[in-house]
PDB file of C-alpha atoms in Angstrom:
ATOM      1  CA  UNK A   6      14.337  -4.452   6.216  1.00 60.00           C
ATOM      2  CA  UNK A   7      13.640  -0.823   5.846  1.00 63.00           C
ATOM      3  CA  UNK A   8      16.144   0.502   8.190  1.00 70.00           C
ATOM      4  CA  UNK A   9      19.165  -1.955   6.715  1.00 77.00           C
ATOM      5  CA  UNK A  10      18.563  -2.472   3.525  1.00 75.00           C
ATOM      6  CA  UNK A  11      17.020   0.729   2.014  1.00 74.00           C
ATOM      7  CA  UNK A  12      19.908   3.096   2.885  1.00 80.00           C
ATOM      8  CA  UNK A  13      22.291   0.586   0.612  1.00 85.00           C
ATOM      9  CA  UNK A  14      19.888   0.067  -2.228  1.00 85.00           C
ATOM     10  CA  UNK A  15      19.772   2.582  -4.846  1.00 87.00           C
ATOM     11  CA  UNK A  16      17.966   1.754  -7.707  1.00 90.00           C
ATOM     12  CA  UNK A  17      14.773   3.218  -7.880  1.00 91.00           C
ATOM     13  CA  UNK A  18      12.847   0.036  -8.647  1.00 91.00           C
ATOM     14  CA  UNK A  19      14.431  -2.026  -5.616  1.00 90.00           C
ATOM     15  CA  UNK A  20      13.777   0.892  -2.866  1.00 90.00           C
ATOM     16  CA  UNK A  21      10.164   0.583  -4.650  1.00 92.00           C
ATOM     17  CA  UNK A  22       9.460  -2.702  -3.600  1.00 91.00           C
ATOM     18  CA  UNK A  23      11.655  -2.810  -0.679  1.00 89.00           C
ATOM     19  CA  UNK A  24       9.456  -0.363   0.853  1.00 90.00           C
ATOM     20  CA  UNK A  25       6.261  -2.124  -0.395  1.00 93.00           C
ATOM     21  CA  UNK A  26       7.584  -5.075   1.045  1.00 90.00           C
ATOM     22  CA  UNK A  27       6.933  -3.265   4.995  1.00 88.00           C
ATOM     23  CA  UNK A  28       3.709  -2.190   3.885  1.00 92.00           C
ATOM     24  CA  UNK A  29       3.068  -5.808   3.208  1.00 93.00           C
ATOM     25  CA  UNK A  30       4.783  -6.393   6.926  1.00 91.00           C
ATOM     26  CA  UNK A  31       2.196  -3.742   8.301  1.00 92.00           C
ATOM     27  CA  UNK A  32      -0.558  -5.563   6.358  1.00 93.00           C
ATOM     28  CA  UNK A  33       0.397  -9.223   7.851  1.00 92.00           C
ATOM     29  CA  UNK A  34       0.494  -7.684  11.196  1.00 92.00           C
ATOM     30  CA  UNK A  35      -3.122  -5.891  10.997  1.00 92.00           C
ATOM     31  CA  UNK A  36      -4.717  -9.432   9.634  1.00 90.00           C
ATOM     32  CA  UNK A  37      -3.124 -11.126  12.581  1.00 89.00           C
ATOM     33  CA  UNK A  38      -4.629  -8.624  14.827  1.00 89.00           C
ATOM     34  CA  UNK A  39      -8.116  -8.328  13.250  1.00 87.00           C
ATOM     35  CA  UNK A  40      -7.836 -12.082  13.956  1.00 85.00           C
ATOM     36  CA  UNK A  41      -6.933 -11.967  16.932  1.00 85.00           C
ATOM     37  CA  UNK A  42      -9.544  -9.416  17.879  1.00 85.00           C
ATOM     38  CA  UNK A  43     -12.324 -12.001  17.044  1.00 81.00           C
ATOM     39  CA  UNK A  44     -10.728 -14.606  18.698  1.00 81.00           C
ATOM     40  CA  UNK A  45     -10.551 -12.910  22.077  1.00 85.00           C
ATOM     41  CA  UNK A  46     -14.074 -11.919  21.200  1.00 85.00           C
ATOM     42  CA  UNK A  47     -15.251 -15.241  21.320  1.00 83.00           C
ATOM     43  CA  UNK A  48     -16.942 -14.706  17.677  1.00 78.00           C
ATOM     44  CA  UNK A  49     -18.493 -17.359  15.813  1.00 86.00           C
ATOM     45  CA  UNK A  50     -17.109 -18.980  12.632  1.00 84.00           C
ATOM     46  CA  UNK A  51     -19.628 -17.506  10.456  1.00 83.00           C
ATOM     47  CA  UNK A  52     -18.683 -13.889  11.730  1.00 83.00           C
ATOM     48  CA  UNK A  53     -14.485 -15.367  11.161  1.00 81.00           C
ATOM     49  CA  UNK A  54     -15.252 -16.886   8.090  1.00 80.00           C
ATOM     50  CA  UNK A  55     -16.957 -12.778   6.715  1.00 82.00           C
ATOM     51  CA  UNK A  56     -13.599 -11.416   7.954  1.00 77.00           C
ATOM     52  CA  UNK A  57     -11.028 -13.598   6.752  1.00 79.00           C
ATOM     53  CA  UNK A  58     -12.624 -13.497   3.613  1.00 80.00           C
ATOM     54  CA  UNK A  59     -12.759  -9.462   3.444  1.00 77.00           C
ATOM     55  CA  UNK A  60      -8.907  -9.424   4.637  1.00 81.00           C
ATOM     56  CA  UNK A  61      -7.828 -11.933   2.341  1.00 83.00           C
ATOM     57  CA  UNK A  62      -8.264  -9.296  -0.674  1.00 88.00           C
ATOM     58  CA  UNK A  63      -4.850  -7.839  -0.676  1.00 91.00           C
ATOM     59  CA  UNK A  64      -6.606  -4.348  -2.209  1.00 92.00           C
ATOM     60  CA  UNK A  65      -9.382  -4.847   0.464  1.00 91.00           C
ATOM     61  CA  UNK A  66      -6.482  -5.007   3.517  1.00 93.00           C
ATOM     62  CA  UNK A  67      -4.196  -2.533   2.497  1.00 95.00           C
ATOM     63  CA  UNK A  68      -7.537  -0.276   2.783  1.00 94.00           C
ATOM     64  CA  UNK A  69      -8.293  -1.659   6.006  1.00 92.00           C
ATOM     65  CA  UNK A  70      -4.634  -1.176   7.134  1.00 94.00           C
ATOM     66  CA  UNK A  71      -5.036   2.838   6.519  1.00 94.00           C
ATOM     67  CA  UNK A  72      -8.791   3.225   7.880  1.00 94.00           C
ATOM     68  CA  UNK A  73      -7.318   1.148  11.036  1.00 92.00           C
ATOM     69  CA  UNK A  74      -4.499   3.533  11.464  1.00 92.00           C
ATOM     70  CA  UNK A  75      -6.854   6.782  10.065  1.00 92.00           C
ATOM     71  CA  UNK A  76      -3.692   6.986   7.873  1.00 94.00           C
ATOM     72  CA  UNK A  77      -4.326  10.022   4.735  1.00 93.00           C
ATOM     73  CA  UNK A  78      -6.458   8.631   2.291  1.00 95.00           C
ATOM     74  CA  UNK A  79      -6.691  11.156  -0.371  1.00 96.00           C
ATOM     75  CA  UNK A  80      -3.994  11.778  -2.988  1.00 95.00           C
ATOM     76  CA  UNK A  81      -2.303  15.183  -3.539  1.00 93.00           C
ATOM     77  CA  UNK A  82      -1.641  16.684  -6.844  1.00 93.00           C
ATOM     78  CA  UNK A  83       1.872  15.222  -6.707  1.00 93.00           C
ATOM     79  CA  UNK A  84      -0.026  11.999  -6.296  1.00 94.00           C
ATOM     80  CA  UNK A  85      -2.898  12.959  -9.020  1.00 94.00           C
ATOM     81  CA  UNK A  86      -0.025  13.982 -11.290  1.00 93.00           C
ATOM     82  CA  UNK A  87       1.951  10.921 -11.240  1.00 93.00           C
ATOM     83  CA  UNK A  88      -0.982   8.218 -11.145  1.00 93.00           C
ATOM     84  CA  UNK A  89      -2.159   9.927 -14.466  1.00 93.00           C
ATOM     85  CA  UNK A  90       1.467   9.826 -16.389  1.00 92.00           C
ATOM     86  CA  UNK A  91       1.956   5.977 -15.427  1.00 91.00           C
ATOM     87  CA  UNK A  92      -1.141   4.950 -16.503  1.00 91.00           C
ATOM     88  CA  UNK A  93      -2.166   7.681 -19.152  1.00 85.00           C
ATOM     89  CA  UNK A  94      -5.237   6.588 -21.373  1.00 79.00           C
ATOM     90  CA  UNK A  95      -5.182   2.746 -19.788  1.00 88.00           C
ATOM     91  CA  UNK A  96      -7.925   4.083 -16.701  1.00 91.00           C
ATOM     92  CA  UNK A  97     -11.206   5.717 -17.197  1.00 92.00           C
ATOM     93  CA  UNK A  98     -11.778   9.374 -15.669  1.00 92.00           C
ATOM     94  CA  UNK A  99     -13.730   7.623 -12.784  1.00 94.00           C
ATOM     95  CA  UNK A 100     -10.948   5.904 -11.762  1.00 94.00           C
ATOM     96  CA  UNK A 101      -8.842   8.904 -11.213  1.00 93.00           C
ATOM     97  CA  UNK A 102     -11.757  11.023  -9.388  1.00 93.00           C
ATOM     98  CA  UNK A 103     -12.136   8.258  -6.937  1.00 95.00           C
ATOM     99  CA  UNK A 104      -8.630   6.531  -6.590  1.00 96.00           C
ATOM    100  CA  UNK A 105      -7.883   6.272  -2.825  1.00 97.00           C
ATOM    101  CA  UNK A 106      -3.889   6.318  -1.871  1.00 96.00           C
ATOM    102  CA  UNK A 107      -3.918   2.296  -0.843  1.00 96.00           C
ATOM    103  CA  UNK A 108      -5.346   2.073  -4.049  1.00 96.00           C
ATOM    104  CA  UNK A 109      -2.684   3.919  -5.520  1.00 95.00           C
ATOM    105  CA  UNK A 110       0.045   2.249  -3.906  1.00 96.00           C
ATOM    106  CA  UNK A 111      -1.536  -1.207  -4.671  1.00 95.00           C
ATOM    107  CA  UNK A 112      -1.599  -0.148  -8.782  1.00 95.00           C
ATOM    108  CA  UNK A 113       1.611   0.913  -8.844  1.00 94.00           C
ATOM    109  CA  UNK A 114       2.853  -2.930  -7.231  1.00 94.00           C
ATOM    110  CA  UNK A 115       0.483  -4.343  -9.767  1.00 93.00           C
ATOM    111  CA  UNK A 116       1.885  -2.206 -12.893  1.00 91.00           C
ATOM    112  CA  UNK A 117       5.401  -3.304 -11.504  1.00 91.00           C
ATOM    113  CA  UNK A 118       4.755  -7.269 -11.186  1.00 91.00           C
ATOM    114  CA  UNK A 119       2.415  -7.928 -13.539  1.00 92.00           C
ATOM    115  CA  UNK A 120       2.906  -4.921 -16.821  1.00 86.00           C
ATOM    116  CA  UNK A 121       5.708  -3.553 -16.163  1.00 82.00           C
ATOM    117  CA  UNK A 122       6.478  -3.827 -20.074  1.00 82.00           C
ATOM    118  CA  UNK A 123       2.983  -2.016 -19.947  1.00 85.00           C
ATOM    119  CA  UNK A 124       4.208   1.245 -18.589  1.00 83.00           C
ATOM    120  CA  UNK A 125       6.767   3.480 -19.246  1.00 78.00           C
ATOM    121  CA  UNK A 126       7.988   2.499 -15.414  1.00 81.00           C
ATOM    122  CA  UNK A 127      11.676   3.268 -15.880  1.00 80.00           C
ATOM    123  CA  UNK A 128      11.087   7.146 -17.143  1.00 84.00           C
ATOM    124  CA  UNK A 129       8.448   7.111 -13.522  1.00 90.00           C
ATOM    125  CA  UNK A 130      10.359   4.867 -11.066  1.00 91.00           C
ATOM    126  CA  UNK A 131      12.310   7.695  -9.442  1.00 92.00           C
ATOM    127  CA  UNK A 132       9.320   9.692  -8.993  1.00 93.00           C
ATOM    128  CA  UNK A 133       7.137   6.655  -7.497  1.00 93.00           C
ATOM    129  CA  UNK A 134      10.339   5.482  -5.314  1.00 93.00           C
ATOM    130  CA  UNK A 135      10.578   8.785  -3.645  1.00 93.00           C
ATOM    131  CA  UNK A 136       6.981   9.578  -3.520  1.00 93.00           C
ATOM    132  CA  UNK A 137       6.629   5.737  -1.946  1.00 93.00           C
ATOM    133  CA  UNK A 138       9.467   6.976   0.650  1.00 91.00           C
ATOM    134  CA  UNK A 139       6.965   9.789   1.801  1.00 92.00           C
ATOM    135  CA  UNK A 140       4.391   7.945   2.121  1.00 92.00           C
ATOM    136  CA  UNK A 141       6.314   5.769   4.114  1.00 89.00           C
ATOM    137  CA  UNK A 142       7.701   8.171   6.271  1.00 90.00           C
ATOM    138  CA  UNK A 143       3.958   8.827   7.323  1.00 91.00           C
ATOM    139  CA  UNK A 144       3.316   5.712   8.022  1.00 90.00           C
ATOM    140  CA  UNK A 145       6.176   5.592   9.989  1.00 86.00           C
ATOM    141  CA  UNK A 146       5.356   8.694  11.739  1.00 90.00           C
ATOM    142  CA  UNK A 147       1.630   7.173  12.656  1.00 90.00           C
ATOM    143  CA  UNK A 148       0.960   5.943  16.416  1.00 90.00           C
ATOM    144  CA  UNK A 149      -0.944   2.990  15.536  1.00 91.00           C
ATOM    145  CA  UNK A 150       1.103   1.668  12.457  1.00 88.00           C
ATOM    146  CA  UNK A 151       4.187   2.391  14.418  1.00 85.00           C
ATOM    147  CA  UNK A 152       2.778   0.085  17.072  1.00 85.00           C
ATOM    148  CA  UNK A 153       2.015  -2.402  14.683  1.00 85.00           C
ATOM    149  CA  UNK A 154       5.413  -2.885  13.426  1.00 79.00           C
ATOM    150  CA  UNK A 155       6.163  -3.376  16.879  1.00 81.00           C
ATOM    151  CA  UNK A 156       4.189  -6.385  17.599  1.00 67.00           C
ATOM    152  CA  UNK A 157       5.355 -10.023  17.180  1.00 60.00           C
TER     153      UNK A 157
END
């Protein structure tokens, strides 16, 4: 996905959430592995039953997806700067002190499906494609996500 379809697509809003899509790839592939962890473990349903239901929060496993892979949590001012001109006066100051970048990422595919009437999303979407590129690229560049994509 990312390596054929990306370099033909060139609208901002399409590399946004062709890009998102992977994450969503790496996300799958972490569940199935959490999973898998407990199964190999033996666990008991109760203790399957607590984890499914924390990983089934798509906010909760894109978290868990960058603690796993002790992926950069915090946003830089790039990050800081563009979080506060898509969603202006809509968030609270607490949400910007303590917005974590899965968090970030997450909003932005929220604001996109659900309000993107909400936002002013086409003056932004260039700046949140390529700023979702180098995030991406870190992933990418990360030993344990890297190893993720590589499992079945």
């Amino acid at each position: 996905l990312f390596l054929e379809l990306l370099p033909k697509v060139t609208d901002p809003l399409s590399r946004f959430i062709s890009i998102y899509q992977t994450v969503e790839i790496l996300m799958e592939k972490y569940f199935h592995q959490k999973i898998d962890e407990l199964r190999v473990k033996r666990s008991t349903i109760g203790t399957i039953r607590d984890n499914v239901s924390d990983l089934s929060s798509e906010r909760k496993l894109i978290n868990g997806l960058f603690e796993y892979c002790s992926l950069r949590v915090q946003l830089n001012n790039e990050e800081k700067d563009l979080v506060r001109r898509l969603f202006f006066n809509d968030k609270d100051e607490n949400y910007y002190k303590t917005l974590k970048l899965p968090s970030f990422i997450y909003d932005i595919r929220n604001a996109i499906v659900h309000n993107y009437h909400k936002y002013e999303l086409s003056v932004l979407m260039m700046d949140i494609s390529e700023r979702m590129e180098l995030i991406w690229v870190e992933m990418l560049e990360n030993k344990k996500a890297s190893d993720l994509l590589m499992l079945n």
